[in-house]
XYZ file of C-alpha atoms in Angstrom:
594
model
C 9.787 10.246 -12.496
C 10.636 7.024 -10.657
C 7.038 6.325 -9.648
C 5.776 3.103 -11.318
C 3.466 4.125 -14.131
C 3.048 0.984 -16.221
C 3.464 2.934 -19.426
C 1.105 5.771 -18.464
C 3.918 8.263 -19.071
C 7.536 8.398 -20.147
C 10.357 8.520 -17.618
C 11.189 12.119 -18.503
C 7.606 13.230 -17.772
C 7.440 13.766 -14.043
C 4.564 16.151 -13.322
C 1.805 14.868 -11.038
C -0.954 16.329 -8.871
C -2.217 15.618 -5.372
C -5.651 16.431 -3.975
C -6.794 16.295 -0.356
C -9.281 13.493 0.330
C -11.576 15.438 2.656
C -13.540 12.287 3.520
C -10.514 10.781 5.266
C -9.413 12.717 8.362
C -5.983 14.313 8.477
C -3.846 13.389 11.465
C -0.805 14.583 13.389
C 2.353 12.608 14.133
C 5.387 13.537 16.175
C 8.692 13.958 14.377
C 11.293 11.223 15.062
C 13.019 13.434 17.645
C 9.666 14.150 19.339
C 10.156 17.922 19.162
C 7.742 18.775 16.360
C 4.225 17.883 15.290
C 3.716 17.046 11.614
C 0.356 17.244 9.822
C -0.360 14.358 7.446
C -3.116 14.783 4.859
C -4.563 11.755 2.994
C -4.342 12.578 -0.697
C -5.137 11.318 -4.165
C -2.396 11.308 -6.807
C -2.836 11.613 -10.567
C -0.651 12.201 -13.608
C -0.454 15.315 -15.780
C -2.814 13.667 -18.263
C -5.357 12.755 -15.580
C -4.813 9.024 -15.017
C -4.969 7.773 -11.437
C -1.489 6.855 -10.220
C -2.693 5.924 -6.748
C -5.061 3.424 -5.147
C -7.221 6.023 -3.407
C -8.799 7.602 -6.495
C -10.267 4.343 -7.922
C -11.486 3.417 -4.441
C -13.368 6.695 -4.066
C -14.827 6.256 -7.559
C -16.053 2.754 -6.634
C -17.654 4.094 -3.449
C -19.578 6.644 -5.500
C -20.719 3.874 -7.837
C -22.070 1.616 -5.097
C -23.754 4.589 -3.421
C -25.612 5.584 -6.584
C -26.782 2.066 -7.464
C -27.788 1.207 -3.872
C -29.935 4.339 -3.621
C -31.689 3.396 -6.872
C -32.693 0.055 -5.374
C -33.685 1.491 -2.010
C -36.040 3.929 -3.734
C -37.757 0.967 -5.397
C -38.349 -0.506 -1.943
C -40.040 2.740 -0.903
C -37.125 4.094 1.103
C -37.183 7.873 0.753
C -35.044 8.727 3.780
C -31.657 7.239 2.888
C -29.535 9.773 1.039
C -26.224 7.941 0.941
C -24.949 4.360 1.123
C -21.354 3.746 2.156
C -19.306 0.554 2.334
C -17.741 0.004 5.743
C -14.685 -2.137 6.394
C -12.934 -3.713 9.361
C -9.554 -5.330 8.726
C -7.822 -7.894 10.909
C -4.041 -7.556 10.503
C -1.721 -10.504 11.193
C 2.050 -10.186 11.652
C 5.157 -11.850 13.117
C 7.618 -10.439 15.637
C 11.234 -11.608 15.802
C 14.262 -10.382 17.709
C 15.902 -7.623 15.660
C 19.456 -8.761 16.391
C 18.712 -12.193 14.910
C 16.782 -10.623 12.032
C 19.850 -8.616 10.984
C 21.882 -11.833 10.752
C 19.585 -13.182 8.030
C 20.066 -11.591 4.615
C 16.902 -13.285 3.382
C 14.736 -11.571 5.999
C 16.445 -8.234 5.443
C 16.185 -8.265 1.639
C 12.991 -10.240 0.998
C 10.970 -10.326 4.233
C 10.910 -14.134 4.331
C 13.323 -16.947 5.154
C 14.591 -18.479 1.924
C 16.309 -21.267 3.876
C 15.403 -22.857 7.181
C 14.792 -26.333 8.562
C 11.697 -26.804 10.684
C 12.263 -26.714 14.452
C 11.517 -29.779 16.623
C 8.371 -28.011 17.851
C 6.218 -25.749 15.731
C 2.538 -24.891 16.178
C 1.316 -28.440 16.752
C 0.120 -27.874 20.323
C -1.567 -24.518 19.607
C -0.015 -23.402 22.880
C 1.034 -20.048 21.454
C -2.461 -19.312 20.120
C -4.183 -20.089 23.410
C -1.341 -18.984 25.681
C -0.924 -15.726 27.538
C 0.624 -12.786 25.697
C 4.237 -12.543 26.814
C 5.255 -9.415 28.721
C 7.636 -8.124 26.053
C 4.909 -8.472 23.414
C 2.241 -6.982 25.675
C 4.439 -3.911 26.188
C 4.859 -3.644 22.409
C 1.100 -3.922 21.847
C 0.392 -1.245 24.445
C 2.736 1.169 22.670
C 1.189 0.312 19.285
C -2.296 1.077 20.590
C -1.223 4.402 22.047
C 0.478 5.451 18.802
C -2.596 4.482 16.772
C -5.042 6.214 19.100
C -3.050 9.434 18.790
C -3.690 9.321 15.030
C -7.381 8.499 15.347
C -7.064 4.779 14.575
C -9.290 2.928 17.037
C -7.332 -0.309 17.528
C -9.474 -2.642 19.598
C -8.467 -6.307 19.452
C -5.022 -7.827 19.953
C -4.036 -11.427 20.543
C -1.624 -14.216 19.732
C -2.105 -16.067 16.462
C -1.538 -19.750 15.688
C 2.153 -19.778 14.731
C 4.881 -19.105 17.296
C 5.807 -15.430 17.147
C 2.603 -14.546 15.272
C 0.024 -11.998 16.464
C -3.044 -10.099 15.259
C -4.488 -6.599 15.598
C -7.932 -5.416 14.563
C -9.364 -1.873 14.503
C -12.993 -0.825 14.859
C -14.984 -0.615 11.601
C -14.699 2.564 9.574
C -15.889 4.019 6.291
C -14.195 2.116 3.481
C -11.556 4.648 2.381
C -10.818 5.620 5.998
C -10.294 1.939 6.848
C -7.822 1.678 3.952
C -5.843 4.676 5.217
C -5.939 3.319 8.769
C -4.597 -0.051 7.681
C -1.620 1.642 6.028
C -0.990 3.481 9.310
C -1.308 0.239 11.257
C 1.360 -1.493 9.161
C 3.706 1.484 9.446
C 3.152 1.760 13.200
C 3.736 -1.949 13.818
C 7.149 -1.667 12.173
C 8.082 1.598 13.862
C 7.144 0.521 17.381
C 8.790 -2.891 16.919
C 12.076 -1.119 16.212
C 11.819 0.699 19.562
C 11.435 -2.634 21.349
C 14.432 -4.166 19.528
C 11.991 -6.302 17.564
C 11.331 -6.661 13.858
C 7.776 -6.815 12.549
C 7.437 -9.178 9.574
C 4.441 -8.446 7.362
C 5.360 -10.968 4.660
C 2.584 -13.451 3.936
C 4.797 -16.496 4.591
C 8.008 -15.609 6.417
C 8.573 -19.166 7.683
C 8.097 -22.301 5.592
C 6.202 -25.018 7.435
C 4.265 -22.752 9.814
C 1.200 -20.593 9.272
C 1.549 -17.437 7.247
C -0.169 -14.103 7.792
C -3.147 -12.557 6.071
C -5.766 -9.864 6.359
C -9.451 -10.565 6.862
C -11.361 -7.847 5.048
C -14.804 -7.558 6.678
C -17.083 -5.636 4.308
C -20.632 -4.343 4.612
C -22.788 -1.498 3.260
C -24.707 0.946 5.426
C -27.062 3.840 4.754
C -26.725 7.248 6.358
C -29.949 6.685 8.331
C -28.541 3.683 10.149
C -29.461 0.638 8.054
C -26.969 -2.170 7.562
C -28.148 -3.425 4.177
C -26.631 -6.856 4.867
C -28.514 -7.378 8.125
C -30.963 -10.236 7.494
C -33.132 -9.334 10.486
C -35.069 -11.848 12.543
C -36.891 -13.304 9.518
C -34.558 -13.206 6.502
C -37.034 -15.224 4.438
C -39.413 -12.236 4.574
C -36.770 -9.551 4.167
C -36.864 -8.987 0.410
C -34.556 -5.979 0.550
C -31.843 -8.026 2.267
C -32.354 -10.951 -0.120
C -31.987 -8.594 -3.082
C -28.625 -7.317 -1.897
C -27.562 -10.863 -0.981
C -28.457 -12.215 -4.444
C -26.648 -9.325 -6.110
C -23.480 -10.243 -4.197
C -23.867 -13.963 -4.977
C -24.197 -13.104 -8.672
C -21.252 -10.701 -8.549
C -18.881 -13.131 -6.839
C -19.817 -15.815 -9.374
C -19.366 -13.628 -12.445
C -16.282 -11.742 -11.274
C -14.460 -14.352 -9.165
C -11.197 -13.877 -11.136
C -11.125 -10.197 -10.134
C -11.460 -11.080 -6.452
C -8.694 -13.650 -6.807
C -6.289 -11.235 -8.502
C -6.986 -8.581 -5.872
C -5.171 -10.899 -3.445
C -2.461 -11.988 -5.889
C 1.203 -11.448 -5.040
C 4.399 -13.455 -5.014
C 4.239 -13.603 -1.216
C 0.590 -14.650 -0.987
C 1.170 -17.512 -3.440
C 3.024 -19.284 -0.608
C 0.024 -18.972 1.715
C -3.210 -19.623 -0.187
C -4.542 -23.139 0.205
C -2.655 -23.910 3.400
C -4.293 -24.447 6.763
C -4.390 -20.770 7.647
C -5.801 -19.458 4.377
C -8.597 -20.258 1.943
C -7.913 -22.044 -1.354
C -7.274 -20.145 -4.575
C -10.749 -21.114 -5.821
C -13.196 -18.340 -4.936
C -16.462 -19.546 -3.426
C -19.074 -17.952 -1.195
C -20.332 -19.175 2.185
C -23.775 -18.101 3.411
C -24.490 -20.641 6.136
C -27.198 -23.231 6.543
C -30.047 -20.843 7.421
C -29.597 -18.564 4.418
C -28.980 -21.543 2.155
C -32.356 -22.911 3.254
C -33.930 -19.512 2.588
C -32.637 -19.181 -0.973
C -33.505 -22.826 -1.717
C -37.067 -22.189 -0.561
C -37.204 -19.029 -2.659
C -35.902 -20.905 -5.697
C -38.365 -23.780 -5.272
C -41.354 -21.656 -4.282
C -41.685 -23.347 -0.905
C -41.792 -22.002 2.630
C -38.807 -22.197 4.913
C -39.378 -23.362 8.417
C -39.106 -20.530 10.917
C -35.898 -20.835 12.891
C -36.715 -20.193 16.511
C -34.210 -18.581 18.827
C -31.954 -21.254 20.267
C -30.158 -21.064 23.568
C -26.938 -22.726 24.599
C -27.618 -24.676 27.762
C -24.233 -25.195 29.376
C -25.461 -27.221 32.335
C -23.678 -25.168 34.969
C -25.907 -23.182 37.297
C -23.324 -20.432 37.754
C -23.088 -19.805 33.997
C -25.907 -18.170 32.024
C -27.531 -19.595 28.926
C -26.967 -17.441 25.856
C -28.352 -17.119 22.306
C -26.939 -19.440 19.674
C -26.120 -18.168 16.199
C -28.202 -19.633 13.408
C -25.144 -20.968 11.580
C -21.502 -21.772 12.211
C -18.540 -19.953 10.626
C -16.455 -21.345 7.780
C -12.746 -20.497 7.981
C -11.950 -22.178 4.644
C -14.265 -19.964 2.607
C -12.652 -17.093 0.682
C -15.842 -14.980 0.812
C -17.980 -15.781 3.846
C -21.170 -14.240 5.215
C -20.712 -13.752 8.956
C -23.997 -12.422 10.299
C -24.307 -8.938 8.786
C -21.179 -8.624 6.636
C -18.955 -10.558 4.265
C -15.438 -11.561 5.223
C -12.933 -11.772 2.365
C -10.154 -13.971 3.767
C -7.737 -14.246 0.827
C -5.791 -11.012 1.273
C -2.102 -11.207 2.158
C -0.789 -9.456 5.259
C 1.472 -7.006 3.408
C -1.123 -5.899 0.845
C -3.005 -2.653 0.728
C -6.722 -3.393 1.089
C -7.576 -0.696 -1.449
C -7.608 -2.849 -4.584
C -9.778 -5.528 -2.989
C -12.382 -3.049 -1.768
C -12.351 -1.158 -5.071
C -13.162 -4.420 -6.830
C -15.823 -5.538 -4.320
C -17.531 -2.132 -4.480
C -17.519 -2.096 -8.285
C -18.759 -5.668 -8.638
C -21.680 -5.049 -6.282
C -22.465 -1.722 -8.005
C -22.608 -3.542 -11.346
C -25.073 -6.151 -10.072
C -27.243 -3.591 -8.266
C -27.315 -1.549 -11.472
C -28.525 -4.546 -13.472
C -31.229 -5.253 -10.887
C -32.338 -1.601 -10.821
C -32.392 -1.364 -14.630
C -34.791 -4.293 -14.791
C -36.973 -3.442 -11.799
C -37.426 0.236 -12.650
C -39.384 -0.916 -15.725
C -41.645 -3.187 -13.673
C -45.415 -2.721 -13.350
C -45.597 -5.295 -10.532
C -42.520 -4.747 -8.391
C -42.877 -7.556 -5.856
C -43.783 -10.201 -8.465
C -40.972 -9.214 -10.821
C -38.487 -8.922 -7.957
C -39.178 -12.471 -6.794
C -38.834 -13.749 -10.361
C -35.513 -11.907 -10.671
C -34.225 -13.359 -7.403
C -35.254 -16.900 -8.377
C -33.557 -16.513 -11.765
C -30.402 -15.188 -10.085
C -30.271 -18.060 -7.610
C -30.748 -20.707 -10.309
C -27.989 -19.254 -12.501
C -25.418 -18.458 -9.815
C -25.868 -20.870 -6.902
C -22.782 -22.786 -8.095
C -20.629 -20.218 -6.302
C -22.299 -21.000 -2.933
C -20.380 -23.617 -0.966
C -20.737 -24.201 2.756
C -18.390 -27.178 3.067
C -14.681 -27.766 3.636
C -12.665 -25.741 1.137
C -9.534 -27.784 1.881
C -11.061 -31.123 0.886
C -9.689 -32.738 -2.272
C -13.202 -33.594 -3.433
C -14.071 -29.869 -3.352
C -11.274 -29.129 -5.822
C -12.654 -31.784 -8.133
C -16.245 -30.563 -7.787
C -15.398 -26.879 -8.055
C -13.363 -27.176 -11.242
C -15.041 -30.032 -13.092
C -18.671 -29.791 -11.972
C -19.261 -26.170 -10.979
C -16.749 -24.796 -13.530
C -15.236 -22.331 -11.060
C -11.853 -20.839 -12.012
C -8.782 -22.189 -10.214
C -6.146 -19.480 -10.617
C -3.381 -21.070 -8.588
C -0.670 -18.431 -8.867
C -0.324 -14.692 -9.359
C 0.869 -15.313 -12.907
C -2.382 -17.176 -13.631
C -4.551 -14.479 -12.052
C -3.152 -11.144 -13.275
C -3.993 -11.542 -17.003
C -7.675 -11.702 -15.972
C -7.498 -7.973 -15.186
C -7.657 -7.078 -18.865
C -10.526 -9.388 -19.840
C -12.798 -7.193 -22.036
C -15.976 -7.646 -19.971
C -14.109 -6.723 -16.790
C -12.584 -3.630 -18.389
C -16.040 -2.645 -19.650
C -17.469 -2.842 -16.126
C -14.729 -0.628 -14.658
C -15.104 1.898 -17.461
C -18.896 1.907 -17.117
C -18.604 3.231 -13.552
C -15.498 5.315 -14.314
C -13.517 3.423 -11.670
C -10.640 2.604 -14.023
C -10.022 3.395 -17.650
C -8.674 0.669 -19.920
C -5.335 2.486 -19.879
C -5.238 2.493 -16.072
C -6.035 -1.231 -15.946
C -3.343 -2.074 -18.494
C -0.792 -0.045 -16.541
C -1.678 -1.767 -13.266
C -1.425 -5.192 -14.877
C 2.005 -4.342 -16.257
C 3.188 -2.974 -12.898
C 1.967 -6.037 -10.985
C 3.578 -8.472 -13.418
C 6.822 -6.504 -13.286
C 6.686 -6.464 -9.491
C 6.177 -10.243 -9.394
C 9.250 -10.813 -11.559
C 11.323 -8.397 -9.490
C 10.340 -10.072 -6.212
C 11.337 -13.530 -7.456
C 14.528 -12.103 -8.978
C 15.537 -10.474 -5.675
C 14.777 -13.691 -3.789
C 16.836 -15.764 -6.241
C 19.788 -13.370 -6.087
C 19.607 -13.384 -2.288
C 19.636 -17.191 -2.250
C 22.669 -17.228 -4.523
C 24.474 -14.689 -2.376
C 23.767 -16.621 0.835
C 24.664 -19.982 -0.673
C 27.940 -18.792 -2.190
C 29.166 -16.608 0.669
C 27.740 -18.288 3.760
C 26.376 -21.792 3.314
C 28.894 -23.498 1.007
C 31.895 -22.082 2.955
C 30.324 -23.223 6.267
C 29.794 -26.710 4.841
C 33.424 -26.886 3.699
C 34.630 -25.678 7.093
C 32.585 -28.246 8.982
C 33.571 -31.040 6.629
C 37.217 -30.164 7.181
C 36.659 -30.415 10.939
C 35.032 -33.839 10.530
C 37.800 -35.049 8.188
C 40.485 -33.843 10.583
C 38.778 -35.756 13.377
C 38.664 -38.875 11.217
C 42.350 -38.538 10.289
C 43.301 -38.149 13.963
C 41.434 -41.322 14.922
C 42.915 -43.298 12.046
C 46.402 -42.079 12.996
C 46.141 -43.771 16.401
C 44.532 -46.897 14.996
C 40.902 -46.178 15.814
C 37.919 -46.780 13.578
C 36.533 -43.578 11.951
C 33.403 -44.951 10.290
C 31.078 -42.355 11.880
C 33.281 -39.453 10.783
C 33.649 -40.929 7.298
C 29.874 -41.329 6.982
C 29.220 -37.747 8.111
C 31.926 -36.382 5.820
C 30.566 -38.338 2.876
C 27.018 -37.067 3.398
C 28.133 -33.448 3.832
C 30.356 -33.678 0.775
C 27.530 -35.147 -1.304
C 25.010 -32.539 -0.133
C 27.460 -29.700 -0.672
C 28.102 -30.890 -4.199
C 24.320 -30.941 -4.769
C 24.055 -27.406 -3.384
C 26.906 -26.215 -5.576
C 25.299 -27.707 -8.695
C 21.860 -26.304 -7.774
C 23.459 -22.864 -7.359
C 24.970 -23.096 -10.846
C 21.616 -24.017 -12.378
C 19.815 -21.206 -10.512
C 22.487 -18.745 -11.632
C 21.879 -19.722 -15.253
C 18.096 -19.550 -14.937
C 18.231 -16.054 -13.397
C 20.387 -14.832 -16.279
C 17.962 -16.391 -18.780
C 14.978 -14.842 -16.959
C 16.483 -11.381 -17.069
C 16.687 -11.697 -20.863
C 12.999 -12.570 -21.299
C 10.479 -10.202 -22.809
C 9.062 -8.092 -19.995
C 5.529 -8.710 -18.806
C 3.640 -11.993 -18.709
C 6.336 -14.017 -20.496
C 9.004 -12.963 -18.002
C 6.716 -13.537 -14.998
C 5.878 -17.044 -16.220
C 9.553 -17.886 -16.649
C 10.289 -16.700 -13.130
C 7.396 -18.772 -11.807
C 7.997 -21.976 -13.767
C 11.786 -22.009 -13.952
C 13.471 -19.732 -11.419
C 11.084 -20.307 -8.516
C 11.059 -24.071 -9.145
C 14.865 -24.167 -9.008
C 14.818 -22.079 -5.816
C 12.734 -24.839 -4.227
C 15.314 -27.430 -5.275
C 18.156 -25.429 -3.748
C 16.220 -24.791 -0.561
C 15.482 -28.493 0.002
C 19.204 -29.316 -0.171
C 20.235 -26.487 2.140
C 17.532 -27.296 4.689
C 18.712 -30.902 4.770
C 22.286 -29.706 5.201
C 21.282 -27.529 8.170
C 20.255 -30.666 10.055
C 23.702 -32.197 9.481
C 25.941 -29.355 10.630
C 26.817 -28.118 14.100
C 24.749 -25.098 15.138
C 28.009 -23.393 16.144
C 29.139 -23.372 12.517
C 25.796 -22.933 10.719
C 25.872 -19.281 9.603
C 22.165 -18.425 10.039
C 19.942 -18.100 13.128
C 17.676 -21.145 13.073
C 13.880 -21.225 13.084
C 14.049 -22.274 16.737
C 15.935 -19.099 17.663
C 13.770 -16.841 15.481
C 10.383 -18.171 16.539
C 10.897 -18.978 20.215
C 13.299 -16.338 21.514
C 11.006 -13.301 21.771
């Protein structure tokens, strides 16, 4: 009865049903005391009236949709052997580790997962020495235990390394079938937290736990493969002659262009709003990177010209002891939200704490929709190759605006994307979530029976409500910390400074330094006190707003904005007060003490 339903059922109606997902392997875990083995079975969850209450059911529906439409196209290419097409996914998971004892001294980390206050340390990530440095022994021991726990459950964790920010790390499993990869990622997040606790560490999965340093995301690597071993996104040695690959590529280009708002909202959350657009994450504008070789191929196809054959290139290092090796035909682009990386697409917008289910449900459905449109047209053709090329040329001309191989952080890209290419710029979660219920998007989901209109409306309501609740909890936590910890500490320190000044004056000494410090602390503390009063009032006003989009917008535009004002004052105050009196572990202690 407490499960979020978004209006799908009344509170007093509690019946629901689970069904074993036989395509995702069950697994065994030890009980906390290690004495028993417990069988866990991946399941779907629906209401008494049949609506999906989970994220697994829509995902499985979307996988069926992309399978059916892919097979239709493959048959047109003369493929009679493939019987099933399945999306496969590999997810890179970023996270932070901090000392648990220090974590417990920060109410903001405990209640919200991120630091609501905190001045930047003298040294951050400027030297990249954490990224390129050796994994510290304590962390290596943690990673070893994580791997062993995951392997026991059938999760093939393969890659582990430091990330850019101090205290930040990454883990990546081997590719798996889409719904299995989703289940595995949930297990990975749970295991990271559980094993961290054993090592007296705390795993932070929040997208931006520390202001001023890189946040954490997930890189969702997505491809589609047939049961007879074909990767349908493998361009082969001569992509310009690989019409099957180009067809699937053009379908994805068209889908990303037409349904960019859905991809953006699949990565929308209060936490991820802090991260998108910074140096570690792509901008909020969805674009698609295909690299210089494929861009030349589709330009040649569009213009009816031939593309020059790209011969194999070798890196010549110039050291006899080191071998030459093949060079990729194009570089990577880390600023692109949706990037082609050889034989897959990498969706880089996802936040580290998110389930990857929604994103992959949306990608699968979008691609199924475009493949369906292609198949509908080509199945009526009397001259398949001629009509296919005309279809691909038409698709490229109409949708090439979404293809961008340049720097997504550049200011000129923002100008070009919005004003010239007319790409949507949905900056915040509150901007993105209403796109869910756009009629043409709802029609697509209903066409493939992935979501009903009712299920979409419920999810939109739940996500908006969750956004408001997250900001509300953060604001209340800030108020609690400011009133009970920060303002009293400021008063205590100011009293110490004033007492020192009075002592010096009493013996005839000048106390200008003490007076100056006391004046600044008094002024800042007054600013903090006034900012707290304003935030208090805004939270009360927000709680009285009409639930849904109106409330979420108020939290975004009013409450969150005032939280930023309060934070700036407190962070300045932290730099003025003795570390012995400051009531919170600093960024220096959190980031550099593990």
